Coordinates of N, CA, C and O in Angstrom, one line a residue:
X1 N 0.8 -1.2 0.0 CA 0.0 0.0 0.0 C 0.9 1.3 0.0 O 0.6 2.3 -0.6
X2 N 2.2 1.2 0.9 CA 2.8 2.7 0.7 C 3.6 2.8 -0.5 O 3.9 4.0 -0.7
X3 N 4.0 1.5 -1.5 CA 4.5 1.6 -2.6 C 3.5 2.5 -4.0 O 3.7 3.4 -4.8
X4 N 2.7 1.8 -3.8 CA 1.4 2.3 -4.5 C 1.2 3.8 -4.4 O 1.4 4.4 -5.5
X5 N 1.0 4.4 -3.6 CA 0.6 5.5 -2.8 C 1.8 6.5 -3.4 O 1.7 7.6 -4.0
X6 N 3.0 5.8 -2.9 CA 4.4 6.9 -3.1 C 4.2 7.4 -4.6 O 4.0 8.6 -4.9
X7 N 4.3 5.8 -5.7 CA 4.4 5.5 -6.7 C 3.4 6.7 -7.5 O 3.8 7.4 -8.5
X8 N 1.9 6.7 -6.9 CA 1.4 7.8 -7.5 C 1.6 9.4 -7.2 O 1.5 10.4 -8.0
X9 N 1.9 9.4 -6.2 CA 2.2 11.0 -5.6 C 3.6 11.1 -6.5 O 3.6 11.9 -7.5
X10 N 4.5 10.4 -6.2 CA 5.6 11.1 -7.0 C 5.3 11.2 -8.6 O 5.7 12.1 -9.3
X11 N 4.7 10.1 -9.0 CA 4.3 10.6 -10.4 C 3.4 11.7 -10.6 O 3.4 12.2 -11.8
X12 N 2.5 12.3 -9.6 CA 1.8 13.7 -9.9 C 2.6 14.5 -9.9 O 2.4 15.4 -10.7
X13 N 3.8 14.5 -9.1 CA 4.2 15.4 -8.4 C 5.3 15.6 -9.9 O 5.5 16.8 -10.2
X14 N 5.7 14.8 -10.5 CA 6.7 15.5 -11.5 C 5.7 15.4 -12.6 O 6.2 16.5 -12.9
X15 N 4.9 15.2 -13.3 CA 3.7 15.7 -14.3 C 2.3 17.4 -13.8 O 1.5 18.1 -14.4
X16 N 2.8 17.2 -12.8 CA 2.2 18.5 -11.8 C 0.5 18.4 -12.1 O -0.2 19.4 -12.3
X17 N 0.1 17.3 -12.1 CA -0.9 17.1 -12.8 C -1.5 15.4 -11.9 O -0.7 14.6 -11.7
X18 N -2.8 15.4 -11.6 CA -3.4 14.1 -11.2 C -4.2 13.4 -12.1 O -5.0 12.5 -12.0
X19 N -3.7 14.1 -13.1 CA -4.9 13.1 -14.6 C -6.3 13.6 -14.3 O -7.0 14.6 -14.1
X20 N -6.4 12.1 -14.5 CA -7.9 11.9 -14.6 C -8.8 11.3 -12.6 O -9.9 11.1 -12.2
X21 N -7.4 11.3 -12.0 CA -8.0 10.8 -10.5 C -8.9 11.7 -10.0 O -8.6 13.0 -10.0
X22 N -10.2 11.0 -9.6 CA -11.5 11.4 -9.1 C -11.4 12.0 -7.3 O -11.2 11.2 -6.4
X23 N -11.6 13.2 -7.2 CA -11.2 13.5 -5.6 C -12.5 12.8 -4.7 O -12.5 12.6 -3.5
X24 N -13.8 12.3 -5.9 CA -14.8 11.4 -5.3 C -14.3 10.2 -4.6 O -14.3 10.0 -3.4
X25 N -13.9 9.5 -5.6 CA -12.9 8.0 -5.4 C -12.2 8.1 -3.8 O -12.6 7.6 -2.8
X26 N -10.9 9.0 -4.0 CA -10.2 9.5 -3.2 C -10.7 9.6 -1.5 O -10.3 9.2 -0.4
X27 N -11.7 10.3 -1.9 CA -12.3 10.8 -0.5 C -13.3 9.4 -0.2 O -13.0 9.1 1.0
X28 N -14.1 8.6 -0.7 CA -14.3 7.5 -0.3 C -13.7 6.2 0.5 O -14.0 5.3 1.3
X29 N -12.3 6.7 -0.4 CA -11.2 5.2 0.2 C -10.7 6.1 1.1 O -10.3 5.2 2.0
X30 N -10.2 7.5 1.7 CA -10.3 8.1 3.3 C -11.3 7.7 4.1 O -11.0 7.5 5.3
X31 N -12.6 7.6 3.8 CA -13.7 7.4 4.6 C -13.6 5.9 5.0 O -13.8 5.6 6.2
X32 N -13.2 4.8 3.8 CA -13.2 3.4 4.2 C -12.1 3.2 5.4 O -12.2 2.5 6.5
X33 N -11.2 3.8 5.0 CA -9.9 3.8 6.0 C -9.6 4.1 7.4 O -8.9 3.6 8.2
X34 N -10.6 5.3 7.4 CA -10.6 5.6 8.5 C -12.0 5.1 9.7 O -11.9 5.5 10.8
X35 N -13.4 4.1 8.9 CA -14.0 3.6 9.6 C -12.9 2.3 9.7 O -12.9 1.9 10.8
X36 N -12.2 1.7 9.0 CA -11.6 0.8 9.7 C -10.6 0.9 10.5 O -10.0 -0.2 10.8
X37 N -10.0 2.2 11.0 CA -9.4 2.1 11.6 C -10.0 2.6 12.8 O -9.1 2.7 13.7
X38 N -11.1 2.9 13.2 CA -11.5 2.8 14.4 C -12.2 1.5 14.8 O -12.2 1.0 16.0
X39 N -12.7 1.0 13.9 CA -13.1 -0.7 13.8 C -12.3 -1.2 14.6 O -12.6 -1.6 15.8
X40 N -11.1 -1.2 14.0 CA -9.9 -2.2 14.7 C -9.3 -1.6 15.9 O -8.4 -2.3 16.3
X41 N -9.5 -0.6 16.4 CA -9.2 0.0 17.3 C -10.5 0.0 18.3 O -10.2 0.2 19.5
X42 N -11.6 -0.2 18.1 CA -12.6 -0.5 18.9 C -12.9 -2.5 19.2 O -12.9 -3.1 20.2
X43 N -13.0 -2.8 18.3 CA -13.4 -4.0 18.0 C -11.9 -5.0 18.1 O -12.0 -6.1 18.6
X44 N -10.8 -4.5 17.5 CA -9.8 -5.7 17.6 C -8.7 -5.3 18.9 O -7.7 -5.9 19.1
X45 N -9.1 -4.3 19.5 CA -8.4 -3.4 20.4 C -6.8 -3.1 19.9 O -5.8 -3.4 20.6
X46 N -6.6 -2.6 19.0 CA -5.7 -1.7 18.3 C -4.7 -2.3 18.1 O -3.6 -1.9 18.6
X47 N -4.6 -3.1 17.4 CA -3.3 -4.3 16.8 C -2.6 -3.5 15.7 O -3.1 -3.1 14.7
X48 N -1.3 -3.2 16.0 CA -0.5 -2.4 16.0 C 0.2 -2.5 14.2 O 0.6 -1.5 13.6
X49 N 0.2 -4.0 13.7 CA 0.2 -4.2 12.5 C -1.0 -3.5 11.4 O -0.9 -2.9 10.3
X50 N -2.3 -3.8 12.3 CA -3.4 -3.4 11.6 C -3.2 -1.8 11.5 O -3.3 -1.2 10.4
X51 N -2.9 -1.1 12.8 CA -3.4 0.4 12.4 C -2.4 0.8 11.7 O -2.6 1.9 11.0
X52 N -1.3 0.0 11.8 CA 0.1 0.9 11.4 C -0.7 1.2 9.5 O -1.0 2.3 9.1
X53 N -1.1 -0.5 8.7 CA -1.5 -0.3 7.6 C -3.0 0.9 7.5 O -3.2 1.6 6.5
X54 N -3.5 1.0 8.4 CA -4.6 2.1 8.1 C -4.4 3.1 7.9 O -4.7 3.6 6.8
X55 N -3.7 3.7 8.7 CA -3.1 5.0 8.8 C -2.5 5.4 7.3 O -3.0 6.2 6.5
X56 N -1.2 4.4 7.0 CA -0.9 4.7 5.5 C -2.1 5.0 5.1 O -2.4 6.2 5.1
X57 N -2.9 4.1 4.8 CA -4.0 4.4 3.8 C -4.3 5.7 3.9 O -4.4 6.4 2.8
X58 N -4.7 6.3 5.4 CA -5.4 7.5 5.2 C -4.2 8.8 5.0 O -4.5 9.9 4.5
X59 N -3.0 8.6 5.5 CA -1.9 9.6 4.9 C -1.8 9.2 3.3 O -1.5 10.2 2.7
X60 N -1.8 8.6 2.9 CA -1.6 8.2 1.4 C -3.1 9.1 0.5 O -3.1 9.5 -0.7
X61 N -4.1 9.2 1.2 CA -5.6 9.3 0.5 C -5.2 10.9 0.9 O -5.4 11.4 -0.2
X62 N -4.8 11.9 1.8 CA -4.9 13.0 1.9 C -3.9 13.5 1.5 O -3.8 14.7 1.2
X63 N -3.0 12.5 1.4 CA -1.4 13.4 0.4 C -2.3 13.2 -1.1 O -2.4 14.2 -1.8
X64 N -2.9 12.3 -1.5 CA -3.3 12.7 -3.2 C -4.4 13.5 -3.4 O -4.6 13.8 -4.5
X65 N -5.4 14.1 -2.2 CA -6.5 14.8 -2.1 C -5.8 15.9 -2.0 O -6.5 16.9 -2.4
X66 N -4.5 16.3 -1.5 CA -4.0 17.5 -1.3 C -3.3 18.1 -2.9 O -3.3 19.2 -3.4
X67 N -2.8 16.8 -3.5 CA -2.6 16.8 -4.9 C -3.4 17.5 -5.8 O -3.0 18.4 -6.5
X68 N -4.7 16.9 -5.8 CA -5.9 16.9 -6.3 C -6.1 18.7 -6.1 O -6.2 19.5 -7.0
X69 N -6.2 18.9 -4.7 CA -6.4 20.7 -4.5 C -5.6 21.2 -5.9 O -5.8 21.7 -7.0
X70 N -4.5 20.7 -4.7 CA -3.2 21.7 -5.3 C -3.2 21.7 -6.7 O -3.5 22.8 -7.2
X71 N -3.1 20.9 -7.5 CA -2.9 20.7 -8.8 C -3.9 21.4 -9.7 O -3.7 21.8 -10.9
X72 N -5.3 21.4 -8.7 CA -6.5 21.4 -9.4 C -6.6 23.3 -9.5 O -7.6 23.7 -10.1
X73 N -5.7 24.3 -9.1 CA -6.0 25.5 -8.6 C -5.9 26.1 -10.0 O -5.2 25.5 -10.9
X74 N -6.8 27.6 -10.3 CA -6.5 27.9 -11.5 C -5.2 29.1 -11.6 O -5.0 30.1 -11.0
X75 N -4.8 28.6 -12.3 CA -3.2 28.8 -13.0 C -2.2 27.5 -12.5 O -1.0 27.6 -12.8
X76 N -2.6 26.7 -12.1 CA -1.6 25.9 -11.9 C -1.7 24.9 -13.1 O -0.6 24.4 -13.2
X77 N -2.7 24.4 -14.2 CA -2.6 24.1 -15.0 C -1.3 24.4 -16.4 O -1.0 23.6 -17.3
X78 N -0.9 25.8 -16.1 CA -0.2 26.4 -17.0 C 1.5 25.8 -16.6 O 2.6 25.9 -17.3
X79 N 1.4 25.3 -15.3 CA 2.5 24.5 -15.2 C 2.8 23.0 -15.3 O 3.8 22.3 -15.0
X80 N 2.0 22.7 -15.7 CA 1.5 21.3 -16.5 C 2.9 20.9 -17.1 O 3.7 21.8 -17.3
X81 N 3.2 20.0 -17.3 CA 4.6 19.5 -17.5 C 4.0 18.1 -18.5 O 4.0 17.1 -17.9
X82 N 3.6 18.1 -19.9 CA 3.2 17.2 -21.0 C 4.1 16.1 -20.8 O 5.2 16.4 -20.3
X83 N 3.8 14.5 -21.1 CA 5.2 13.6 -21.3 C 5.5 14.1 -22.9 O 4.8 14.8 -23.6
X84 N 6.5 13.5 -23.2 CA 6.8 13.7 -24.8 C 6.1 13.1 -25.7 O 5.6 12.1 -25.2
X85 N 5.7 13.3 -26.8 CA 4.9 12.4 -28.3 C 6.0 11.3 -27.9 O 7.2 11.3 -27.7
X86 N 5.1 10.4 -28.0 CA 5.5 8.9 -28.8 C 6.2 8.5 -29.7 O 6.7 7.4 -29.7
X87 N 6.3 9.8 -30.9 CA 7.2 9.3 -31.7 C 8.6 9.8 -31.3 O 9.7 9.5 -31.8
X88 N 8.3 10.6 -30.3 CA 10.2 11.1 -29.5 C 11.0 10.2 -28.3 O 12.1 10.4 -27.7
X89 N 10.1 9.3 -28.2 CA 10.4 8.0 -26.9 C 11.3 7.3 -27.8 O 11.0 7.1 -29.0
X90 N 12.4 7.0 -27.2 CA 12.7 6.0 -27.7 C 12.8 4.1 -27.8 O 12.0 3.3 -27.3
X91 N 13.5 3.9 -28.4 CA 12.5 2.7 -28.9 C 13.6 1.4 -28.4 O 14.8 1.7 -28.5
X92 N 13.3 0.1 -28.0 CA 14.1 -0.9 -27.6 C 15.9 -1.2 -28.3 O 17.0 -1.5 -27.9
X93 N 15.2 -0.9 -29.6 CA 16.3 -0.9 -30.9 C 17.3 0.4 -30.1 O 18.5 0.1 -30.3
X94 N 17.2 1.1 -29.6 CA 17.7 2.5 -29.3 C 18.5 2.0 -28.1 O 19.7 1.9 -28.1
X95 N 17.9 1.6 -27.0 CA 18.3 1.3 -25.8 C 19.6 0.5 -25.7 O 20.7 0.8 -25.3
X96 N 18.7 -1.1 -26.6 CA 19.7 -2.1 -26.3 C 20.8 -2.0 -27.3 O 21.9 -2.6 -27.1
X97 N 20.7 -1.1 -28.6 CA 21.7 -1.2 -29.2 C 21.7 -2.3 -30.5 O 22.8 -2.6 -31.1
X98 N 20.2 -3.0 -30.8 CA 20.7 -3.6 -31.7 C 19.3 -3.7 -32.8 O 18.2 -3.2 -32.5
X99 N 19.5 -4.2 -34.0 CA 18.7 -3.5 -34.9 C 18.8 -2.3 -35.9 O 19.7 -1.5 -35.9
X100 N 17.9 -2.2 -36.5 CA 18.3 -1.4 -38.0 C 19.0 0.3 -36.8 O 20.0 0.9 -37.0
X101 N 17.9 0.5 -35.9 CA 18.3 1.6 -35.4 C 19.7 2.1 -35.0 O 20.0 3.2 -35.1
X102 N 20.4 1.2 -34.6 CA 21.7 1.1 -34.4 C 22.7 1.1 -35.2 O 23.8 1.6 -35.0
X103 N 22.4 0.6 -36.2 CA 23.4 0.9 -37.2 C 23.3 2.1 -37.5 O 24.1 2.6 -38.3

């Protein structure tokens, strides 16, 4: 879960941009996380493996909700950072070195 989580923040964070992620979504899976984390803290009396993973969850759902603001403000679009066209990526032939590209 915190791989995931990192994985998308730092990709917003250098695209300066959340796509297409829904702050609905977002704010749902905060809400699931945090009735389970009183769950397990009422009901399983606070097992220390369990909350440790909840908590991620809900620091992971408010760092991309914070994204989501931030990203979403107007004029911050104009700092939008595009990936390159497809035909400017380069290509396996390029990398590894072998193929017509290489020569």
């Amino acid at each position: 879960i915190l791989v995931s989580f990192t994985a998308q923040a730092s990709r917003n964070a250098r695209r300066r941009s959340t796509g297409q992620l829904s702050a609905g979504t977002v704010q749902l899976r905060l809400f699931g996380s945090t009735v389970r984390l009183i769950t397990t803290i009422t009901q399983l009396g606070g097992e220390l493996p369990v909350l440790i993973n909840h908590v991620i969850g809900i620091a992971g759902c408010l760092t991309l909700l914070s994204q989501i603001w931030w990203f979403g403000r107007p004029g911050a679009a104009a700092a939008t950072v595009e990936p390159p066209p497809l035909a400017e990526l380069p290509t396996v032939s390029d990398v590894v070195g072998i193929g017509p590209a290489a020569a």
